[in-house]
CSV table of C-alpha atoms in Angstrom, one decimal:
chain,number,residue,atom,x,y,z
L,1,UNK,CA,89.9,102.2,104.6
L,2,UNK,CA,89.4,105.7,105.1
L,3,UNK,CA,92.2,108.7,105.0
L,4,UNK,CA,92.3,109.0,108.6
L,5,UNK,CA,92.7,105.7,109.2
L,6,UNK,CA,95.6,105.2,106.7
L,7,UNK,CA,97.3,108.0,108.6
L,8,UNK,CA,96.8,106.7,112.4
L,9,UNK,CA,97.8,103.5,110.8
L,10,UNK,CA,101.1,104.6,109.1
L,11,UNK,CA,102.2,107.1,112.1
L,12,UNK,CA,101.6,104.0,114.7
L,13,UNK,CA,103.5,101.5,112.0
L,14,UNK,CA,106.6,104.4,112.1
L,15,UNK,CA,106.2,104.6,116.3
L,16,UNK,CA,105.5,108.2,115.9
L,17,UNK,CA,103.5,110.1,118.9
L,18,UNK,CA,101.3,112.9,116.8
L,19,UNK,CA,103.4,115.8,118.0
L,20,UNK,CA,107.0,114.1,116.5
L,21,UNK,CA,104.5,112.9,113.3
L,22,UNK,CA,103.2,116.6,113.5
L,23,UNK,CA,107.2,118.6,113.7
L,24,UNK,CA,107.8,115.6,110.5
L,25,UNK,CA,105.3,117.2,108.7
L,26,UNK,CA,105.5,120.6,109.4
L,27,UNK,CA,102.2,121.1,110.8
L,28,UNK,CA,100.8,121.3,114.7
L,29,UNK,CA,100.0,118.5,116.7
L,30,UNK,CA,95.9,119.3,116.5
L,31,UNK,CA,96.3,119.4,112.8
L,32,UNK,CA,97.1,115.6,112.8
L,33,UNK,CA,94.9,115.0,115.2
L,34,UNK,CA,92.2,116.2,113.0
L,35,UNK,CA,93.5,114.5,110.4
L,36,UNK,CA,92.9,111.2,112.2
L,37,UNK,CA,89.5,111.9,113.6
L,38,UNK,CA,88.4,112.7,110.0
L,39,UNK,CA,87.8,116.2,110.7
L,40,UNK,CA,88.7,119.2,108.1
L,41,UNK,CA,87.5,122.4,107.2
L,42,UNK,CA,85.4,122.9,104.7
């Protein structure tokens, strides 16, 4: 299982939307949504 999937999977387990997930972890919204597409700057 990849990173972005454990995170999806984890956040959907809690019944987090990715902006409450996001303000949790102190990041924006498009940061986790990134996150969970497998997308990151390299």
């Amino acid at each position: 299982m990849e990173l972005s999937e454990k995170i999806q999977m984890l956040r959907k387990k809690e019944g987090l939307s990715q902006e409450v997930f996001a303000e949790k972890m102190g990041v924006s919204r498009q940061a986790v949504s990134k996150w969970e597409l497998g997308v990151s700057h390299s």
